[in-house]
Amino acid sequence: MPAYATNMRLKFPIVALVLEIVTIILFAVFVVYDDGKHHGHSEYTNGTHHTANPMELYPMFQDVHVMIFIGFGFLMTFLKRYGFSSVGFNLLLAAFGLQWGLLMQGLWHMHDGKIKISILEMINADFSTATVLISFGAVLGKTSPVQLLIMTILEITIFSINEHLVVNVLKAHDVGASMIIHAYGAYFGLAVARVLYRPGLRNGHENDGSVYHSDLFAMIGTVFLWMFWPSFNSAIADQGYTQLTAVINTYLSLAACVMSAYAISSLVEHKGKLDMVHIQNATLAGGVAVGTCADMNIGPFGAMLIGFVAGIISTLGFKFLSPILASSLGIQDTCGVHNLHGMPGILGGLAGIVSVALGKAEKHQSAAPTALCPFFLLFSGSPAMQAAALASSLGFALIGGAVTGFIMKLPFWGQPPDQNCFDDSIYWEVPEEEDENEESLAHADHSKNKAEA
Amino acid sequence: MPAYATNMRLKFPIVALVLEIVTIILFAVFVVYDDGKHHGHSEYTNGTHHTANPMELYPMFQDVHVMIFIGFGFLMTFLKRYGFSSVGFNLLLAAFGLQWGLLMQGLWHMHDGKIKISILEMINADFSTATVLISFGAVLGKTSPVQLLIMTILEITIFSINEHLVVNVLKAHDVGASMIIHAYGAYFGLAVARVLYRPGLRNGHENDGSVYHSDLFAMIGTVFLWMFWPSFNSAIADQGYTQLTAVINTYLSLAACVMSAYAISSLVEHKGKLDMVHIQNATLAGGVAVGTCADMNIGPFGAMLIGFVAGIISTLGFKFLSPILASSLGIQDTCGVHNLHGMPGILGGLAGIVSVALGKAEKHQSAAPTALCPFFLLFSGSPAMQAAALASSLGFALIGGAVTGFIMKLPFWGQPPDQNCFDDSIYWEVPEEEDENEESLAHADHSKNKAEA
Amino acid sequence: MPAYATNMRLKFPIVALVLEIVTIILFAVFVVYDDGKHHGHSEYTNGTHHTANPMELYPMFQDVHVMIFIGFGFLMTFLKRYGFSSVGFNLLLAAFGLQWGLLMQGLWHMHDGKIKISILEMINADFSTATVLISFGAVLGKTSPVQLLIMTILEITIFSINEHLVVNVLKAHDVGASMIIHAYGAYFGLAVARVLYRPGLRNGHENDGSVYHSDLFAMIGTVFLWMFWPSFNSAIADQGYTQLTAVINTYLSLAACVMSAYAISSLVEHKGKLDMVHIQNATLAGGVAVGTCADMNIGPFGAMLIGFVAGIISTLGFKFLSPILASSLGIQDTCGVHNLHGMPGILGGLAGIVSVALGKAEKHQSAAPTALCPFFLLFSGSPAMQAAALASSLGFALIGGAVTGFIMKLPFWGQPPDQNCFDDSIYWEVPEEEDENEESLAHADHSKNKAEA
C-alpha cells in the first residue's frame, strides 16, 4: 500500500496537470467565443425562432449544469464511506470532461478552422460529460482517479463520433439522448466493469452499502435530477412549442414513473417496504425513457405510459436482474446504471422507433440538436434510421467500453486493491469520526489505521 | 405488525398502480398540449404582455418546482428517523398530486372538451400539490402512504373547487395564495390531525425530535424555500412591472421576517439561545403572509412590515400556541404548519383585505391567476370579496379536512401504531447504522429488531 | 457563562429588532419600486440592449441568490459542531445585509430623492452581502451574532463607498468583482480576525475540524457556488454577447481551476491524498480570479490560464501560507478566505490591469455595473485606473476591517470565550446526539454539559 500511495502522489498530479495544459493549448489554437456571425444559414434557422438573444438558453444550461454536478454527484453519495469520492470525482471528471467535450464535439462543426462556443455548445459539453458520469456509476468505488480520467478522455471521444453519426449521418431523432447518452453511457460503463471484474468482491464488501444519512445525501441528487430532467430533454429542442412539448412530456413521464417505481418497490420488497435504492434511481427512469421522443407529438398520456413502464422495468431490474448480472456475467454494477440508464435508454430508443413509424415526429421535425442543413427533412423520420441509431449507440458503447476497460486495466494506473474498494480513505484525507473522538480508548484510530494499512 | 406489513405489501402497490392507470386513462381522454391557439380572448390578454414565447415562464416554474420537491421535502427531514419518509413521500405525493391537479384545475378551463397544458398549468399543478404537502406536515410521522394518497386526491379536488370560487366567482386577489394554498393547506391538515388524534402520543415520542445532521438537512429545505419564494408569489402575476412588484415585495418581506424570527426566537428561548425549529420555519412566514398582496402597490416598507409581523407571530406560535393546541384541542401538528402556514396565511388574507380597501390593488388589477374574461375589473377589488375568499378557504379547509380525516381513519389504510410513529423503518428498508457496525457485539441489530418488532 | 447567556437574551433581540425597525423606516422614506420611467438617459442605455422586460435578469438574480444563501451558507458547514451557526448566521447576515445594501448602494443613485429597486438593484444588494459572508468565513466560530451584525453594517457601508469610487470615479472594470467584493471581503475579514486574535486558540481547538458528513454538507455549498459562478460574474455585464463572454470565461476558468486544485492538493498532501479543504475551496478560486476581466476579450484559453493559476495559488496557500499567517502574524483565518478570496482576488485585479493594458477591454467597454453617463468611455480603460481600484479596495478593506475589528472587540457584544468557540451550543439549542441516546449511561449529557459549562 505505501508503494501504491506514493505512486498516486506523482501519477495523479502529473496526469491531471499535463491533461489540463494540453487542453489549454488546444483551446488557444482552436476555440473562440461565438460572435453570432455564422448563424445565417446554419442549423439555427431550422428552428421556429431565430435566437436573437445569445443568452436565451442560459437558464436551461444552468438546469443541466445542476443535474451534472449536484444531480449525478450526490446521487452516488449513497455509499457509506465513498461520499468524498462520489461528489469529488464527479466534479473532477465533469470539469475536465466538459473541456474535452467542447473540443471533441466542436471538431465536427468548425467555422474557418475555429470552434465557436455559445450556450448551446456548453449544454452539449455538459451532456457529453453525462456519459462519463453514468459509466462512473458502474465502476464506482473500484477505480482510481487516474483510471477515471483515462475513461473520460476515451468515452467522450467515442461519444462524439457516435453522436455525429447518429445525428448528422443517420439523421435520427434523439432530443433527450436516451440512446446517445443514457444507453451509450450505461453499456460503456458495463463493458468497462466487465473487463475490470473483481472476483474478490463476489461476496460483497462491508463498505458496499449505505448508512441513514448517506441515503439522504443521495436523495439530494435524485430530486435535483428529477426536477430538472425536463430541461435536459428540452434544452436543445427547437424553441417554442416543440420545446414546450419536450418539457411537458418529460414532466409527465417522470410523474407517472414515480408512481410505478414506488408501487413495484413495495410489491417486491420484504414485507412491502420501500427500498431506497429503487426510490433513488427508478423514479428517474421515466426521464431517460421519454428522451428520444420527448419532442414528438406522442400525447401527454403517451409520455405517461412510457414513464410508467420505465419505472416498472427499472425497479424490477434492480431487484432481479442486477444480482444475476453480477453473479452470472461478472458485471458488478455498483450504482445499477443498467437499470436506470441502460434498459430505460433502450426503451427510449424503441419508443422512438415506434413513434417515428407512427408519424409522431412529423410535426416536430427539426429536433436533432446539430443538424447541419435544410436537407435534413429529406432523410430523417425513418424508423430504420432510429433503429440504426440505437444499434450504433450500443455498438460503440460495448466495443468502446471494452477497449477502454482493457486500457484502464493496465497495472500502473493505481487501481485500488479489493479491500480498499468503496473507501474514501485511500484517496482522501478522511476526518476521524465523532464517535471515535468520544470513544477514544476503544478504537480511536480505527479509520486512520484502515487508511494507512 | 407482520399482519400489518403484509397488508402494506398489497394495499399500497395496488392503490398506487390503480390510481396511476386511471390517471393515464383520464389524460388520454382529456389532456392535450397547449398549441397557443386559444389565447385570443382568454385570460392572458388581461396581462400587460401577451406571451409570445410559450417557455417564458419556465424559469419561474423550475423555481416553484424546486420549492415543492426540495423545499417541502427536505424541510420535513428534521426528524431524526423520518428522513426517508419526509423526502420520499413528499416526492410520491407531489408527483401524483401534480397529475391530479392538472385534471382538477383543468376541468374548469376546458377548450372544446380538452384540457390544454402549458407552463402556466404546470405551475398551477405544482401549486395544488403544495396544499397537500402543507397538510402532510401536520400529520407527519403518523400516517401511511395509502392514507396520504387518499388525502392527496381529496385535498386537491376540494382545493380546485375553492380556487375556482375564490378566483373566478369572488374575483378576489390572492396572487401568492396566502389564503387558497397556505391557510387552506394548514387548516385542512390541522382538521385531519384533529380527527386522527392519538392520545398515546400526548407525552411525546422518543423519535419526535431531531439530531444534529437532520436539522442541517432540514435547512436545505428552508433555504431553498426562502430563496425561491419570490418566484412562488410572482409566477402567475401579470408579467412586467406587476411581476417585478411581486418579486420585490416577497424578497423584502422575507428579509424582514428573518430578523424578527431570529430576535423573537432568542428572546423566548432558554438563555437567549436560538431554536432550530423557529429558524427552519418562522423565517419563511414572511413569504406566506405577503402572498395575497404581493403584486399590489403596498410599497417596499409595507411588505417589510408584513414580513416583520409574520416572523413574530410565527415564532410565538411555535413557542406558546402549539403546545396548547396539542394539549387542549388534541391537534398534534408535527411540523407546526399552523405557525408557518396557518396564522401567516390568515395574516396575508387580512393584509389583502386592508390593501384592497386602501386601493393598493388598483394599479395592479389583473392579478388573479385564472380570471376568465375582461369583465373581471367590474367585480373585483372589493374588501368584502377578499374577506369572503378568506372565509371560503378556511371553511373548505376545515370541513374538507374533517371529512378527509374520517375517511383516512378507516381501519384498513395501514395507519401505523403509536410506537412506530416517526420511524422510517415501518415503511422503508433502513440500513444499519455505522455505529452499530462498529459496536456489533453490544447492540448490532438494534434497528433491525426495532423495524421488525 | 450564565451571565453571558442572559446578556445574549436581551442584547441580540434588541439589536436585531431595533436594526430592522430603523431599516423599515428608512425604506418607508427612501425606497420605491422601479417603474421603468427613469432609464431614458441613465446607465442602461450604455448597454447593447435596452431592457424592455424588467424581469429579464431574474434568473441571473436567482442564481446569485442561491450562491449567497446556499453556497456561502453550506460551504461553512464543514466544521463538525458549527453547522447551525454557519448556515443560520449566514441567512441572518445576508437577509439583513441585503436590506442595508439596498440603502447604502442606492444612496449614490437616487432619483428625485428616492431609491428605485429593480432586479439589478437586488443583484447588487446580494453582491454587497457577499463581502460580509466572506469576512464571516475568516472569523467563523469566534464571534457572536451581535458582533456579526455590527460587522455587516460597517462592512457594507464601507463597501458601497469603495464601490462608488472604483466604478463611478475611477471608472475601473470589475464586472465579476474580484477586487471590490472578493479581495475587499477577504482582507476586511483578515483585518478583523487580526484584531480579534485569540492566543488561546494558537494550538488549535478540538472542534476546529470536520467530520465525515459535515464535509459532505460543505460540498453542497461548494458545488452550488461552482455551478452558478458564471451568473455571478456576468449578472451585471452588458447584455448580449458581452454577457455571453463573461459566462464562457467563468465556466472555463472554473473547469481549469478544478484540475489544478486537485493536482496540487494531491501533490502536496500526505501520500498523495486529496484534502477536502482544498477541494471545497480552491476549486472555486478560478471564479474569483477571472472576475475582473470576465467580460473582456481575453480568449477562452486566457480564462483557462487564469483559472489554472488560481487553483495552484489557492491550494498552495491553504497548505503553506495559512499556517504561517496564524503562527507569525496572528491571523486565524477559519475558512481560509485568504486563499479562496484574498489571493485569487488580487490575481484577478492584476489580470485586469494586464488585460486592460493589452486592450482586451476595448470591445466590451461598458462593463462597469453602475456607470453613470456616456462620458464613461473617455476615462475608463486605463491600467492605472485598474491598479488604483485594486489599491483602493485593499486600502478600504484593511483600514475598514481594522476599525471594525476594534469596535467588535468592545467587551459587551457577547464574544464567546475560547473554550466555546466553534460550538453551536453556545447560541443554539442543540439536540442530543443519537449516540448519546443509545449510550445514555456513559455520557448522556455530554453536549449539554459542554454547552452550559
mmCIF file with all atom_site columns, C-alpha atoms in Angstrom, chain A residues 5 8-9 12-13 16-17 19-21 23-24 27-28 31-36 53-55 58-59 61-62 65-66 69-70 74 77 80-84 87-89 91-92 95-96 98-99 102 117-119 122 125-126 211 213-214 217 220 224 424-435 437-439 451-452, chain C residues 49 56 59-60 63 80-81 210-213 215-217 219-220 222-224 226-231 234 240-241 243-245 247-249 251-252 254-256 258-260 262-264 266-276 279 283 296-301 303-305 308 312 433-436 439 443 446:
data_model
loop_
_atom_site.group_PDB
_atom_site.id
_atom_site.type_symbol
_atom_site.label_atom_id
_atom_site.label_alt_id
_atom_site.label_comp_id
_atom_site.label_asym_id
_atom_site.label_entity_id
_atom_site.label_seq_id
_atom_site.pdbx_PDB_ins_code
_atom_site.Cartn_x
_atom_site.Cartn_y
_atom_site.Cartn_z
_atom_site.occupancy
_atom_site.B_iso_or_equiv
_atom_site.pdbx_formal_charge
_atom_site.auth_seq_id
_atom_site.auth_comp_id
_atom_site.auth_asym_id
_atom_site.auth_atom_id
_atom_site.pdbx_PDB_model_num
ATOM 1   C CA . ALA A 1 5   ? 0.105   5.689  -2.284  1.00 0.00 ? 5   ALA A CA 1
ATOM 2   C CA . MET A 1 8   ? -0.557  8.237  -6.631  1.00 0.00 ? 8   MET A CA 1
ATOM 3   C CA . ARG A 1 9   ? 1.279   11.268 -5.366  1.00 0.00 ? 9   ARG A CA 1
ATOM 4   C CA . PHE A 1 12  ? -2.338  11.690 -10.493 1.00 0.00 ? 12  PHE A CA 1
ATOM 5   C CA . PRO A 1 13  ? -0.935  15.225 -10.332 1.00 0.00 ? 13  PRO A CA 1
ATOM 6   C CA . ALA A 1 16  ? -4.026  15.984 -14.363 1.00 0.00 ? 16  ALA A CA 1
ATOM 7   C CA . LEU A 1 17  ? -1.594  18.835 -14.964 1.00 0.00 ? 17  LEU A CA 1
ATOM 8   C CA . LEU A 1 19  ? -4.003  16.957 -19.486 1.00 0.00 ? 19  LEU A CA 1
ATOM 9   C CA . GLU A 1 20  ? -5.022  20.453 -18.485 1.00 0.00 ? 20  GLU A CA 1
ATOM 10  C CA . ILE A 1 21  ? -2.002  22.111 -20.074 1.00 0.00 ? 21  ILE A CA 1
ATOM 11  C CA . THR A 1 23  ? -6.218  21.201 -23.217 1.00 0.00 ? 23  THR A CA 1
ATOM 12  C CA . ILE A 1 24  ? -5.407  24.865 -22.703 1.00 0.00 ? 24  ILE A CA 1
ATOM 13  C CA . PHE A 1 27  ? -8.185  25.837 -26.745 1.00 0.00 ? 27  PHE A CA 1
ATOM 14  C CA . ALA A 1 28  ? -5.655  28.550 -27.578 1.00 0.00 ? 28  ALA A CA 1
ATOM 15  C CA . VAL A 1 31  ? -11.566 27.790 -29.600 1.00 0.00 ? 31  VAL A CA 1
ATOM 16  C CA . VAL A 1 32  ? -13.136 31.251 -29.843 1.00 0.00 ? 32  VAL A CA 1
ATOM 17  C CA . TYR A 1 33  ? -16.273 32.893 -28.489 1.00 0.00 ? 33  TYR A CA 1
ATOM 18  C CA . ASP A 1 34  ? -19.347 32.705 -30.644 1.00 0.00 ? 34  ASP A CA 1
ATOM 19  C CA . ASP A 1 35  ? -19.928 36.188 -32.023 1.00 0.00 ? 35  ASP A CA 1
ATOM 20  C CA . GLY A 1 36  ? -23.257 35.354 -33.634 1.00 0.00 ? 36  GLY A CA 1
ATOM 21  C CA . ASN A 1 53  ? -30.505 36.813 -27.634 1.00 0.00 ? 53  ASN A CA 1
ATOM 22  C CA . PRO A 1 54  ? -27.394 34.655 -27.157 1.00 0.00 ? 54  PRO A CA 1
ATOM 23  C CA . MET A 1 55  ? -28.301 34.142 -23.501 1.00 0.00 ? 55  MET A CA 1
ATOM 24  C CA . TYR A 1 58  ? -28.790 30.102 -20.259 1.00 0.00 ? 58  TYR A CA 1
ATOM 25  C CA . PRO A 1 59  ? -31.425 29.104 -17.672 1.00 0.00 ? 59  PRO A CA 1
ATOM 26  C CA . PHE A 1 61  ? -27.971 25.392 -19.342 1.00 0.00 ? 61  PHE A CA 1
ATOM 27  C CA . GLN A 1 62  ? -27.893 26.048 -15.616 1.00 0.00 ? 62  GLN A CA 1
ATOM 28  C CA . HIS A 1 65  ? -25.372 22.067 -15.058 1.00 0.00 ? 65  HIS A CA 1
ATOM 29  C CA . VAL A 1 66  ? -27.085 21.351 -11.732 1.00 0.00 ? 66  VAL A CA 1
ATOM 30  C CA . PHE A 1 69  ? -22.689 18.438 -10.790 1.00 0.00 ? 69  PHE A CA 1
ATOM 31  C CA . ILE A 1 70  ? -25.253 18.166 -7.985  1.00 0.00 ? 70  ILE A CA 1
ATOM 32  C CA . PHE A 1 74  ? -24.898 13.438 -4.903  1.00 0.00 ? 74  PHE A CA 1
ATOM 33  C CA . THR A 1 77  ? -23.088 9.534  -2.281  1.00 0.00 ? 77  THR A CA 1
ATOM 34  C CA . LYS A 1 80  ? -21.453 4.916  3.487   1.00 0.00 ? 80  LYS A CA 1
ATOM 35  C CA . ARG A 1 81  ? -17.741 5.683  3.064   1.00 0.00 ? 81  ARG A CA 1
ATOM 36  C CA . TYR A 1 82  ? -17.460 6.891  -0.510  1.00 0.00 ? 82  TYR A CA 1
ATOM 37  C CA . GLY A 1 83  ? -19.166 10.276 -0.458  1.00 0.00 ? 83  GLY A CA 1
ATOM 38  C CA . PHE A 1 84  ? -15.998 12.327 -0.899  1.00 0.00 ? 84  PHE A CA 1
ATOM 39  C CA . VAL A 1 87  ? -19.164 14.066 -5.320  1.00 0.00 ? 87  VAL A CA 1
ATOM 40  C CA . GLY A 1 88  ? -15.483 14.954 -5.598  1.00 0.00 ? 88  GLY A CA 1
ATOM 41  C CA . PHE A 1 89  ? -14.516 12.752 -8.539  1.00 0.00 ? 89  PHE A CA 1
ATOM 42  C CA . LEU A 1 91  ? -16.683 17.297 -10.061 1.00 0.00 ? 91  LEU A CA 1
ATOM 43  C CA . LEU A 1 92  ? -13.241 16.403 -11.346 1.00 0.00 ? 92  LEU A CA 1
ATOM 44  C CA . ALA A 1 95  ? -14.901 19.687 -15.101 1.00 0.00 ? 95  ALA A CA 1
ATOM 45  C CA . PHE A 1 96  ? -12.334 18.014 -17.306 1.00 0.00 ? 96  PHE A CA 1
ATOM 46  C CA . LEU A 1 98  ? -16.701 19.467 -20.427 1.00 0.00 ? 98  LEU A CA 1
ATOM 47  C CA . GLN A 1 99  ? -13.454 20.915 -21.737 1.00 0.00 ? 99  GLN A CA 1
ATOM 48  C CA . LEU A 1 102 ? -16.121 21.133 -26.232 1.00 0.00 ? 102 LEU A CA 1
ATOM 49  C CA . ILE A 1 117 ? -18.580 28.454 -28.144 1.00 0.00 ? 117 ILE A CA 1
ATOM 50  C CA . SER A 1 118 ? -22.042 29.633 -27.200 1.00 0.00 ? 118 SER A CA 1
ATOM 51  C CA . ILE A 1 119 ? -24.535 28.416 -24.612 1.00 0.00 ? 119 ILE A CA 1
ATOM 52  C CA . MET A 1 122 ? -21.826 24.480 -23.323 1.00 0.00 ? 122 MET A CA 1
ATOM 53  C CA . ALA A 1 125 ? -20.406 19.750 -23.480 1.00 0.00 ? 125 ALA A CA 1
ATOM 54  C CA . ASP A 1 126 ? -22.238 19.151 -20.222 1.00 0.00 ? 126 ASP A CA 1
ATOM 55  C CA . VAL A 1 211 ? -25.990 4.445  6.123   1.00 0.00 ? 211 VAL A CA 1
ATOM 56  C CA . HIS A 1 213 ? -27.628 9.937  6.248   1.00 0.00 ? 213 HIS A CA 1
ATOM 57  C CA . SER A 1 214 ? -25.737 8.833  3.140   1.00 0.00 ? 214 SER A CA 1
ATOM 58  C CA . PHE A 1 217 ? -27.486 12.882 0.698   1.00 0.00 ? 217 PHE A CA 1
ATOM 59  C CA . ILE A 1 220 ? -30.479 15.455 -2.942  1.00 0.00 ? 220 ILE A CA 1
ATOM 60  C CA . PHE A 1 224 ? -32.443 17.610 -8.450  1.00 0.00 ? 224 PHE A CA 1
ATOM 61  C CA . ASP A 1 424 ? -12.613 7.236  0.519   1.00 0.00 ? 424 ASP A CA 1
ATOM 62  C CA . SER A 1 425 ? -9.610  6.962  2.770   1.00 0.00 ? 425 SER A CA 1
ATOM 63  C CA . ILE A 1 426 ? -7.438  5.524  0.028   1.00 0.00 ? 426 ILE A CA 1
ATOM 64  C CA . TYR A 1 427 ? -7.634  8.764  -1.976  1.00 0.00 ? 427 TYR A CA 1
ATOM 65  C CA . TRP A 1 428 ? -8.714  11.346 0.597   1.00 0.00 ? 428 TRP A CA 1
ATOM 66  C CA . GLU A 1 429 ? -7.687  12.627 3.981   1.00 0.00 ? 429 GLU A CA 1
ATOM 67  C CA . VAL A 1 430 ? -10.732 11.494 5.931   1.00 0.00 ? 430 VAL A CA 1
ATOM 68  C CA . PRO A 1 431 ? -11.552 13.129 9.266   1.00 0.00 ? 431 PRO A CA 1
ATOM 69  C CA . GLU A 1 432 ? -11.851 10.993 12.337  1.00 0.00 ? 432 GLU A CA 1
ATOM 70  C CA . GLU A 1 433 ? -15.393 10.232 13.244  1.00 0.00 ? 433 GLU A CA 1
ATOM 71  C CA . GLU A 1 434 ? -17.253 11.943 16.011  1.00 0.00 ? 434 GLU A CA 1
ATOM 72  C CA . ASP A 1 435 ? -17.867 8.569  17.594  1.00 0.00 ? 435 ASP A CA 1
ATOM 73  C CA . ASN A 1 437 ? -13.439 11.111 19.393  1.00 0.00 ? 437 ASN A CA 1
ATOM 74  C CA . GLU A 1 438 ? -15.804 10.162 22.111  1.00 0.00 ? 438 GLU A CA 1
ATOM 75  C CA . GLU A 1 439 ? -14.822 6.527  22.354  1.00 0.00 ? 439 GLU A CA 1
ATOM 76  C CA . ALA A 1 451 ? -6.436  4.254  5.729   1.00 0.00 ? 451 ALA A CA 1
ATOM 77  C CA . GLU A 1 452 ? -2.771  3.635  6.232   1.00 0.00 ? 452 GLU A CA 1
ATOM 78  C CA . HIS C 1 49  ? -29.725 46.245 -25.268 1.00 0.00 ? 49  HIS C CA 1
ATOM 79  C CA . GLU C 1 56  ? -35.055 39.724 -17.832 1.00 0.00 ? 56  GLU C CA 1
ATOM 80  C CA . PRO C 1 59  ? -32.939 34.002 -13.496 1.00 0.00 ? 59  PRO C CA 1
ATOM 81  C CA . MET C 1 60  ? -29.477 35.516 -13.040 1.00 0.00 ? 60  MET C CA 1
ATOM 82  C CA . ASP C 1 63  ? -28.524 32.036 -9.378  1.00 0.00 ? 63  ASP C CA 1
ATOM 83  C CA . LYS C 1 80  ? -18.168 19.389 12.997  1.00 0.00 ? 80  LYS C CA 1
ATOM 84  C CA . ARG C 1 81  ? -20.215 21.353 15.557  1.00 0.00 ? 81  ARG C CA 1
ATOM 85  C CA . SER C 1 210 ? -14.700 18.423 10.289  1.00 0.00 ? 210 SER C CA 1
ATOM 86  C CA . VAL C 1 211 ? -16.446 15.101 10.488  1.00 0.00 ? 211 VAL C CA 1
ATOM 87  C CA . TYR C 1 212 ? -17.333 12.969 7.501   1.00 0.00 ? 212 TYR C CA 1
ATOM 88  C CA . HIS C 1 213 ? -20.851 14.223 6.919   1.00 0.00 ? 213 HIS C CA 1
ATOM 89  C CA . ASP C 1 215 ? -17.601 17.750 4.822   1.00 0.00 ? 215 ASP C CA 1
ATOM 90  C CA . LEU C 1 216 ? -20.367 16.458 2.576   1.00 0.00 ? 216 LEU C CA 1
ATOM 91  C CA . PHE C 1 217 ? -22.691 19.262 3.643   1.00 0.00 ? 217 PHE C CA 1
ATOM 92  C CA . MET C 1 219 ? -19.708 20.187 -0.702  1.00 0.00 ? 219 MET C CA 1
ATOM 93  C CA . ILE C 1 220 ? -23.308 21.261 -1.306  1.00 0.00 ? 220 ILE C CA 1
ATOM 94  C CA . THR C 1 222 ? -19.019 24.299 -2.968  1.00 0.00 ? 222 THR C CA 1
ATOM 95  C CA . VAL C 1 223 ? -20.837 22.784 -5.908  1.00 0.00 ? 223 VAL C CA 1
ATOM 96  C CA . PHE C 1 224 ? -23.617 25.376 -5.972  1.00 0.00 ? 224 PHE C CA 1
ATOM 97  C CA . TRP C 1 226 ? -19.069 26.457 -8.599  1.00 0.00 ? 226 TRP C CA 1
ATOM 98  C CA . MET C 1 227 ? -22.058 25.946 -10.882 1.00 0.00 ? 227 MET C CA 1
ATOM 99  C CA . PHE C 1 228 ? -23.580 29.406 -10.583 1.00 0.00 ? 228 PHE C CA 1
ATOM 100 C CA . TRP C 1 229 ? -20.360 31.441 -10.601 1.00 0.00 ? 229 TRP C CA 1
ATOM 101 C CA . PRO C 1 230 ? -20.829 32.243 -14.295 1.00 0.00 ? 230 PRO C CA 1
ATOM 102 C CA . SER C 1 231 ? -24.008 34.039 -13.244 1.00 0.00 ? 231 SER C CA 1
ATOM 103 C CA . SER C 1 234 ? -21.995 38.008 -15.758 1.00 0.00 ? 234 SER C CA 1
ATOM 104 C CA . GLY C 1 240 ? -25.912 40.125 -25.289 1.00 0.00 ? 240 GLY C CA 1
ATOM 105 C CA . TYR C 1 241 ? -22.526 38.862 -26.417 1.00 0.00 ? 241 TYR C CA 1
ATOM 106 C CA . GLN C 1 243 ? -22.658 38.737 -21.061 1.00 0.00 ? 243 GLN C CA 1
ATOM 107 C CA . LEU C 1 244 ? -22.057 35.538 -23.024 1.00 0.00 ? 244 LEU C CA 1
ATOM 108 C CA . THR C 1 245 ? -18.320 36.218 -22.891 1.00 0.00 ? 245 THR C CA 1
ATOM 109 C CA . VAL C 1 247 ? -20.327 33.318 -18.818 1.00 0.00 ? 247 VAL C CA 1
ATOM 110 C CA . ILE C 1 248 ? -17.912 31.417 -21.051 1.00 0.00 ? 248 ILE C CA 1
ATOM 111 C CA . ASN C 1 249 ? -14.795 32.836 -19.403 1.00 0.00 ? 249 ASN C CA 1
ATOM 112 C CA . TYR C 1 251 ? -17.196 28.477 -16.949 1.00 0.00 ? 251 TYR C CA 1
ATOM 113 C CA . LEU C 1 252 ? -13.813 27.661 -18.472 1.00 0.00 ? 252 LEU C CA 1
ATOM 114 C CA . LEU C 1 254 ? -13.538 27.195 -13.135 1.00 0.00 ? 254 LEU C CA 1
ATOM 115 C CA . ALA C 1 255 ? -13.112 24.000 -15.121 1.00 0.00 ? 255 ALA C CA 1
ATOM 116 C CA . ALA C 1 256 ? -9.371  24.544 -15.464 1.00 0.00 ? 256 ALA C CA 1
ATOM 117 C CA . VAL C 1 258 ? -10.631 22.202 -10.703 1.00 0.00 ? 258 VAL C CA 1
ATOM 118 C CA . MET C 1 259 ? -7.885  20.321 -12.494 1.00 0.00 ? 259 MET C CA 1
ATOM 119 C CA . SER C 1 260 ? -5.037  22.312 -10.978 1.00 0.00 ? 260 SER C CA 1
ATOM 120 C CA . TYR C 1 262 ? -6.951  18.575 -7.471  1.00 0.00 ? 262 TYR C CA 1
ATOM 121 C CA . ALA C 1 263 ? -3.471  18.056 -8.879  1.00 0.00 ? 263 ALA C CA 1
ATOM 122 C CA . ILE C 1 264 ? -1.744  20.329 -6.391  1.00 0.00 ? 264 ILE C CA 1
ATOM 123 C CA . SER C 1 266 ? -2.617  15.504 -4.246  1.00 0.00 ? 266 SER C CA 1
ATOM 124 C CA . LEU C 1 267 ? 0.949   16.677 -4.845  1.00 0.00 ? 267 LEU C CA 1
ATOM 125 C CA . VAL C 1 268 ? 1.400   18.434 -1.508  1.00 0.00 ? 268 VAL C CA 1
ATOM 126 C CA . GLU C 1 269 ? -0.606  16.165 0.737   1.00 0.00 ? 269 GLU C CA 1
ATOM 127 C CA . HIS C 1 270 ? 0.436   13.171 2.729   1.00 0.00 ? 270 HIS C CA 1
ATOM 128 C CA . LYS C 1 271 ? 0.865   10.169 0.422   1.00 0.00 ? 271 LYS C CA 1
ATOM 129 C CA . GLY C 1 272 ? -0.798  11.934 -2.493  1.00 0.00 ? 272 GLY C CA 1
ATOM 130 C CA . LYS C 1 273 ? -4.194  12.036 -0.885  1.00 0.00 ? 273 LYS C CA 1
ATOM 131 C CA . LEU C 1 274 ? -6.683  14.757 -1.660  1.00 0.00 ? 274 LEU C CA 1
ATOM 132 C CA . ASP C 1 275 ? -7.640  17.171 1.099   1.00 0.00 ? 275 ASP C CA 1
ATOM 133 C CA . MET C 1 276 ? -11.301 18.142 1.377   1.00 0.00 ? 276 MET C CA 1
ATOM 134 C CA . ILE C 1 279 ? -11.392 20.676 -2.904  1.00 0.00 ? 279 ILE C CA 1
ATOM 135 C CA . THR C 1 283 ? -11.771 24.677 -6.937  1.00 0.00 ? 283 THR C CA 1
ATOM 136 C CA . MET C 1 296 ? -13.166 41.140 -21.648 1.00 0.00 ? 296 MET C CA 1
ATOM 137 C CA . ASN C 1 297 ? -11.928 39.596 -24.833 1.00 0.00 ? 297 ASN C CA 1
ATOM 138 C CA . ILE C 1 298 ? -9.216  37.534 -23.125 1.00 0.00 ? 298 ILE C CA 1
ATOM 139 C CA . GLY C 1 299 ? -9.987  34.434 -25.140 1.00 0.00 ? 299 GLY C CA 1
ATOM 140 C CA . PRO C 1 300 ? -11.203 31.110 -23.800 1.00 0.00 ? 300 PRO C CA 1
ATOM 141 C CA . PHE C 1 301 ? -7.640  29.930 -23.215 1.00 0.00 ? 301 PHE C CA 1
ATOM 142 C CA . ALA C 1 303 ? -9.668  32.446 -18.950 1.00 0.00 ? 303 ALA C CA 1
ATOM 143 C CA . MET C 1 304 ? -8.427  28.897 -18.502 1.00 0.00 ? 304 MET C CA 1
ATOM 144 C CA . LEU C 1 305 ? -4.906  30.089 -17.764 1.00 0.00 ? 305 LEU C CA 1
ATOM 145 C CA . PHE C 1 308 ? -5.346  27.182 -13.728 1.00 0.00 ? 308 PHE C CA 1
ATOM 146 C CA . ILE C 1 312 ? -2.478  26.365 -7.841  1.00 0.00 ? 312 ILE C CA 1
ATOM 147 C CA . GLU C 1 433 ? -26.930 13.088 19.624  1.00 0.00 ? 433 GLU C CA 1
ATOM 148 C CA . GLU C 1 434 ? -28.293 9.757  18.548  1.00 0.00 ? 434 GLU C CA 1
ATOM 149 C CA . ASP C 1 435 ? -25.232 8.080  20.005  1.00 0.00 ? 435 ASP C CA 1
ATOM 150 C CA . GLU C 1 436 ? -25.896 9.638  23.310  1.00 0.00 ? 436 GLU C CA 1
ATOM 151 C CA . GLU C 1 439 ? -25.291 5.164  25.273  1.00 0.00 ? 439 GLU C CA 1
ATOM 152 C CA . HIS C 1 443 ? -22.064 10.112 28.637  1.00 0.00 ? 443 HIS C CA 1
ATOM 153 C CA . HIS C 1 446 ? -22.038 15.300 27.202  1.00 0.00 ? 446 HIS C CA 1
#
